[in-house]
PDB file of C-alpha atoms in Angstrom:
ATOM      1  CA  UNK A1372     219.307-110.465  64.228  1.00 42.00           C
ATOM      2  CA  UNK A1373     217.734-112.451  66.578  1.00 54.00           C
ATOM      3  CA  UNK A1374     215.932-115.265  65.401  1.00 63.00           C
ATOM      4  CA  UNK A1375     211.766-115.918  66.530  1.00 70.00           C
ATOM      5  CA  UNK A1376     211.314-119.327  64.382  1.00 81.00           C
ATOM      6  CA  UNK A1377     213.172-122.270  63.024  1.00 89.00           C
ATOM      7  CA  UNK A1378     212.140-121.906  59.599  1.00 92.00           C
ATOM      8  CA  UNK A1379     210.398-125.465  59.147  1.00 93.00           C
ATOM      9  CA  UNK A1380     207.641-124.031  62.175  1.00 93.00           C
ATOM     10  CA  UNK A1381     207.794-120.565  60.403  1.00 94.00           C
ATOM     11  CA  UNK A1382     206.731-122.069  56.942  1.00 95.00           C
ATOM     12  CA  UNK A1383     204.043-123.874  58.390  1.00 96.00           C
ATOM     13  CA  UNK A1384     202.791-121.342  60.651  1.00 96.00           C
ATOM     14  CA  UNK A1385     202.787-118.904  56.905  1.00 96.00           C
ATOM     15  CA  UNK A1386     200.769-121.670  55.087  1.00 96.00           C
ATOM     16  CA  UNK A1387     198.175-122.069  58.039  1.00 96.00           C
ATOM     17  CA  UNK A1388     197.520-118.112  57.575  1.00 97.00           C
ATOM     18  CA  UNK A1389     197.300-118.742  53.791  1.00 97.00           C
ATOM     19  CA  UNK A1390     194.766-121.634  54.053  1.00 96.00           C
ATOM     20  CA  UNK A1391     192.779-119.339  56.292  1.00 96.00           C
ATOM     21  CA  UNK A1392     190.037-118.546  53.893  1.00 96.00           C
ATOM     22  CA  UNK A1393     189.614-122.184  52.558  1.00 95.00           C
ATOM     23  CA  UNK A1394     189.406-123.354  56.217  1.00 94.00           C
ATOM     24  CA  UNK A1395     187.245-120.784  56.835  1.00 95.00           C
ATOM     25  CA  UNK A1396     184.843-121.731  53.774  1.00 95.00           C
ATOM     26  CA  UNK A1397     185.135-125.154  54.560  1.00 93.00           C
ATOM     27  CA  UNK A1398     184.183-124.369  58.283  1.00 93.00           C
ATOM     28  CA  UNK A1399     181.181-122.652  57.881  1.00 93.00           C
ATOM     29  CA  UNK A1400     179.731-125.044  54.879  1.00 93.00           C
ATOM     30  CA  UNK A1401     180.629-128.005  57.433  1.00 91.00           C
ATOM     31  CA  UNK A1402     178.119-126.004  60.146  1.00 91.00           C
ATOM     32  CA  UNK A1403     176.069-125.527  57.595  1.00 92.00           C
ATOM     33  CA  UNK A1404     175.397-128.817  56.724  1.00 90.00           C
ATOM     34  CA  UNK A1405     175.390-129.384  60.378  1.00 87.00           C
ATOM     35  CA  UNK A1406     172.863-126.700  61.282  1.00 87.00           C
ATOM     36  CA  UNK A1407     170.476-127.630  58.152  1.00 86.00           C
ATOM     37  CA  UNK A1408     170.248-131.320  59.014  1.00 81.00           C
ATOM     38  CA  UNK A1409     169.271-130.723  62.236  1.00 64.00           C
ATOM     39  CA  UNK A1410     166.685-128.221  61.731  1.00 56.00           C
ATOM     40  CA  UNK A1411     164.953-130.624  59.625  1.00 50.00           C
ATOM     41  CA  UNK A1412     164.482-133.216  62.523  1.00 49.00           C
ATOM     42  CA  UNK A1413     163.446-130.601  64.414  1.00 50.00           C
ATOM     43  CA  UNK A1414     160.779-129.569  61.757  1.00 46.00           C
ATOM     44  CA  UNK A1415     159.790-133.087  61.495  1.00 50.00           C
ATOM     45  CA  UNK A1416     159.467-133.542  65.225  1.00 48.00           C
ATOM     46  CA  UNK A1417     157.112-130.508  65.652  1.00 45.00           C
ATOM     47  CA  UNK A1418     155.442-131.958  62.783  1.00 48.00           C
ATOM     48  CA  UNK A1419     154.787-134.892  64.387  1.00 50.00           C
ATOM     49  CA  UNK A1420     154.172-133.575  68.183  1.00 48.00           C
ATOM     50  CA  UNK A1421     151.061-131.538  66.603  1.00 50.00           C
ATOM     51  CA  UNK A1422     149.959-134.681  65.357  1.00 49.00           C
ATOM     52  CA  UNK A1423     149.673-136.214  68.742  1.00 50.00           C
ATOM     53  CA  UNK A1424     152.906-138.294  68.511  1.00 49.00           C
ATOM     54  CA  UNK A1425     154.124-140.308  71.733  1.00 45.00           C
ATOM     55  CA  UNK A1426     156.227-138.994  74.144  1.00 40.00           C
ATOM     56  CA  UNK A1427     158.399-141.895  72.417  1.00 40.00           C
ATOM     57  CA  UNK A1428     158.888-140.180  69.417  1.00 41.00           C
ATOM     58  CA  UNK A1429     159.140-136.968  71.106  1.00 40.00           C
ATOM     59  CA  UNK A1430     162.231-138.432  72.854  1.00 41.00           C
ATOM     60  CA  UNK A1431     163.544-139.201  68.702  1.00 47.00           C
ATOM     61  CA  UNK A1432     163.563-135.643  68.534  1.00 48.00           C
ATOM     62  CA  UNK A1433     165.410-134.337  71.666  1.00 51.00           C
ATOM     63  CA  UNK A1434     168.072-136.939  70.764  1.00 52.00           C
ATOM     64  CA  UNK A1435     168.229-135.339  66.969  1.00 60.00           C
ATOM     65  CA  UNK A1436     168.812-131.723  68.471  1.00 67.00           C
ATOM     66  CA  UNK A1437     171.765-133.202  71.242  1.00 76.00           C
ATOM     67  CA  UNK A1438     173.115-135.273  68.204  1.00 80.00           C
ATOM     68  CA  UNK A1439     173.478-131.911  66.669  1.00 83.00           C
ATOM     69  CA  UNK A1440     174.874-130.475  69.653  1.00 85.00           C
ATOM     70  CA  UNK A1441     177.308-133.270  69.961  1.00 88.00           C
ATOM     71  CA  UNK A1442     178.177-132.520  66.419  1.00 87.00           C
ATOM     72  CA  UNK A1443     179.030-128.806  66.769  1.00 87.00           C
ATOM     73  CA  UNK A1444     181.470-129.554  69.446  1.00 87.00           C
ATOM     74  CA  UNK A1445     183.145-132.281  67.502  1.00 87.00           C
ATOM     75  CA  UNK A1446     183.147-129.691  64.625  1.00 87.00           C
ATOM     76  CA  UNK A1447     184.888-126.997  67.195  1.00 86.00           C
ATOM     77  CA  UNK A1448     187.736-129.840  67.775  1.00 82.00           C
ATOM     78  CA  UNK A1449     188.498-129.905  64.248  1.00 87.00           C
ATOM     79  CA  UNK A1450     191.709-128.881  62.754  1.00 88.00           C
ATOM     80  CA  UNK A1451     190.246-126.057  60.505  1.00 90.00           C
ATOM     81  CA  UNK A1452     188.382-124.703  63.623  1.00 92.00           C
ATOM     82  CA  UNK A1453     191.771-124.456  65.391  1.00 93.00           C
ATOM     83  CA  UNK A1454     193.861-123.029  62.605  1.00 95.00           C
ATOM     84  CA  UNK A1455     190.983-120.455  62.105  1.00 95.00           C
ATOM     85  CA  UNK A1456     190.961-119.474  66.340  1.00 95.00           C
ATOM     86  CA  UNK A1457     194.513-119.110  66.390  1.00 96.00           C
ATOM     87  CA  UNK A1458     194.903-117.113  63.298  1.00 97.00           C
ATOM     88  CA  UNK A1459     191.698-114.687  64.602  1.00 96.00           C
ATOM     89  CA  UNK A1460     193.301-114.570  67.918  1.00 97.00           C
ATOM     90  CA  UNK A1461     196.816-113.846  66.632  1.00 97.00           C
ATOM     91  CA  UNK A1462     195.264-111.396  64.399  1.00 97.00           C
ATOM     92  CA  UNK A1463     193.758-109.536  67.505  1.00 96.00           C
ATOM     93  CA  UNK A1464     196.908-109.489  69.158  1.00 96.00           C
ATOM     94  CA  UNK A1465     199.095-107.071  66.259  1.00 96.00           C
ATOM     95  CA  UNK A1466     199.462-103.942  66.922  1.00 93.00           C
ATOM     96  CA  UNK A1467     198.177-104.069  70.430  1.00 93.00           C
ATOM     97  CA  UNK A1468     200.830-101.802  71.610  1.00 94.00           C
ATOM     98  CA  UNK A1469     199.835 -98.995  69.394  1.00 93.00           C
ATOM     99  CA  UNK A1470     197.260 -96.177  70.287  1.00 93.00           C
ATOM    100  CA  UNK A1471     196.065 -95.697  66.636  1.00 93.00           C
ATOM    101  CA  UNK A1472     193.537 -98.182  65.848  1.00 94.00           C
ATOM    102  CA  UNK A1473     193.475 -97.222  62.370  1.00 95.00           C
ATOM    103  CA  UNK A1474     197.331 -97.545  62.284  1.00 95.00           C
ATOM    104  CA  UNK A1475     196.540-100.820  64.373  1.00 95.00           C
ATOM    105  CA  UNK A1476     194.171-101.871  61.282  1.00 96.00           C
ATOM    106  CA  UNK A1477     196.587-101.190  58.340  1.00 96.00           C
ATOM    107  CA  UNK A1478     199.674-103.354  60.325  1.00 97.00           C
ATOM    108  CA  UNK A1479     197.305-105.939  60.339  1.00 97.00           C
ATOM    109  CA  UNK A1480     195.943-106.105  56.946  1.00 97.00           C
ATOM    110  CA  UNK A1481     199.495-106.168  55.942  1.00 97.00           C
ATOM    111  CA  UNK A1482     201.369-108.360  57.957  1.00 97.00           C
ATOM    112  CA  UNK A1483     198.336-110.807  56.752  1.00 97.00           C
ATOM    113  CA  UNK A1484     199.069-109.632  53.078  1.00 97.00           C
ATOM    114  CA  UNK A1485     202.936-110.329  53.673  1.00 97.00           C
ATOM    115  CA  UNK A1486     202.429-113.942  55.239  1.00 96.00           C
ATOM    116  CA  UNK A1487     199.926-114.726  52.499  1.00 96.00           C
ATOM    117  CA  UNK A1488     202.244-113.263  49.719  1.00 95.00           C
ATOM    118  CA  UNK A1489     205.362-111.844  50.404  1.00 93.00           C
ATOM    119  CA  UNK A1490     206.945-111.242  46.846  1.00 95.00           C
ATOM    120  CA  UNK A1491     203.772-109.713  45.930  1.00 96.00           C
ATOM    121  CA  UNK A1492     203.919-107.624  49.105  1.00 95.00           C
ATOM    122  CA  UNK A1493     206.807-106.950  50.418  1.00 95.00           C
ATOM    123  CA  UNK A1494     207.029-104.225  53.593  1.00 95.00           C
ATOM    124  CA  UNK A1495     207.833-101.045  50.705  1.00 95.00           C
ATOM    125  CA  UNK A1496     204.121-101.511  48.793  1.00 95.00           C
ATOM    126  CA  UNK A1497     202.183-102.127  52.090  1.00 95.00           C
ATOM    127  CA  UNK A1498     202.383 -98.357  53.090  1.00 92.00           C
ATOM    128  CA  UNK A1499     203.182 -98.642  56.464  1.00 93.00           C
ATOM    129  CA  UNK A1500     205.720 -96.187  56.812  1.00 91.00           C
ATOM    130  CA  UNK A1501     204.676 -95.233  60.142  1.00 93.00           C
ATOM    131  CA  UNK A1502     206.279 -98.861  61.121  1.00 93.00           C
ATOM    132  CA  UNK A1503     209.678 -99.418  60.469  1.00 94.00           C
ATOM    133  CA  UNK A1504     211.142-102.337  58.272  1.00 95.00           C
ATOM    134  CA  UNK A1505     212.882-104.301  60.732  1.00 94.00           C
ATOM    135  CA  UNK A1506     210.116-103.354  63.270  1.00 95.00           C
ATOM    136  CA  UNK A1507     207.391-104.645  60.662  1.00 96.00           C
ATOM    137  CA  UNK A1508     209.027-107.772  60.466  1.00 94.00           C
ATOM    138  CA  UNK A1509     209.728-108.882  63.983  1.00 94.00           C
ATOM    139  CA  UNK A1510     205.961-107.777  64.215  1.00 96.00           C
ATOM    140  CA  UNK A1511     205.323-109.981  61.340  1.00 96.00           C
ATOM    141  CA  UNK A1512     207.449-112.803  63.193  1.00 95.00           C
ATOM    142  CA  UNK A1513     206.025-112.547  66.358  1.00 95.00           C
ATOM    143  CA  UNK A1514     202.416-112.967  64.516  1.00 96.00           C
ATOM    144  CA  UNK A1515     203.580-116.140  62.971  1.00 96.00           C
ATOM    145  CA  UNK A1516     205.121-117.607  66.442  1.00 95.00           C
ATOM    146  CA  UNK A1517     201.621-116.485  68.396  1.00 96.00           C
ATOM    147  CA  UNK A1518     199.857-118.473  65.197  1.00 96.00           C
ATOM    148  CA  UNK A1519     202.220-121.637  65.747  1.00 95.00           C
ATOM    149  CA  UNK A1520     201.826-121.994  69.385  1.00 95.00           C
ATOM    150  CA  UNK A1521     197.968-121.295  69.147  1.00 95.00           C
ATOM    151  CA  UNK A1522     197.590-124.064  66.242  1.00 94.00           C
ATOM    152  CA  UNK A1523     199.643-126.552  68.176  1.00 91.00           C
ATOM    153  CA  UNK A1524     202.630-126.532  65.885  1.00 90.00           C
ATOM    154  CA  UNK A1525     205.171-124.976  68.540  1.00 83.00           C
TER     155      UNK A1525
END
C-alpha cells in the first residue's frame, strides 16, 4: 500500500483536526474580546465628538478603531486561525470528485469522525458503504496530508 504520511506528520496533522473545536472556541472568544474592546472606544469617542471634543481627541479615536484593525490581522496570523483555515479548507476539498453532494456530506462528516476518533469510528459504523474501505482511507489520508501542508507541518 502506498504510503501518503510518515506517521510523526500524520499524528500531528490527526490532533490539529481534533483540537479544531477548542481552536475554534478559543478563536472566536479571542475576536470577541477583540471586537468588544474596540467598540467601546468607539462608543466613547462618539460620546465625546457630540460633546464638542477636539479634533485631538477625535484623532484618539481613529487610532482605537486601526489599533483594532491591527489587532484582527495579528489575530488572523495566529496559530489557531491557521489550524482552523486549513482544516475548513481541507474539509472543502473531500469528496470533490463525487457528484452527490449529500454523499459528498456524509464522507466528510466521517472522515472528520475517524480522524477525531478512530476506535470509536472506524470505516464499518460510519455508513458509507457507497465508499469503499481502502478508498475511504486513502480519502481519509489524503485529508490529513492537505491539513499538514495547509497548517505548515509538511
Amino acid at each position: 500500500m502506498k504510503r501518503f504520511l510518515d506517521e510523526d506528520i500524520k499524528h500531528q496533522a490527526i490532533w490539529i483536526v481534533r483540537g479544531y473545536q477548542a481552536s475554534l472556541q478559543r478563536y472566536l472568544d479571542k475576536k470577541q474580546q477583540i471586537l468588544s474592546s474596540g467598540s467601546i472606544d468607539t462608543l466613547i469617542g462618539t460620546a465625546k465628538t457630540a460633546e464638542g471634543a477636539s479634533a485631538k481627541k477625535e484623532d484618539n479615536n481613529g487610532y482605537g478603531v486601526r489599533g483594532t484593525e491591527r489587532k484582527l490581522k495579528n489575530l488572523e496570523s495566529m496559530a489557531d486561525a491557521r489550524r482552523i483555515a486549513a482544516v475548513e479548507q481541507a474539509k472543502k476539498r473531500i469528496g470533490s470528485d463525487l457528484k452527490n453532494e449529500e454523499l459528498q456530506k456524509r464522507l466528510t462528516k466521517a472522515i472528520v469522525l475517524n480522524c477525531e476518533n478512530g476506535r470509536q469510528y472506524p470505516y464499518e459504523r460510519l455508513g458509507i458503504d457507497e465508499i469503499g474501505r481502502t478508498n475511504f482511507y486513502e480519502r481519509r489520508a489524503s485529508f490529513l496530508k492537505e491539513v499538514a501542508f495547509l497548517a505548515g507541518v509538511l
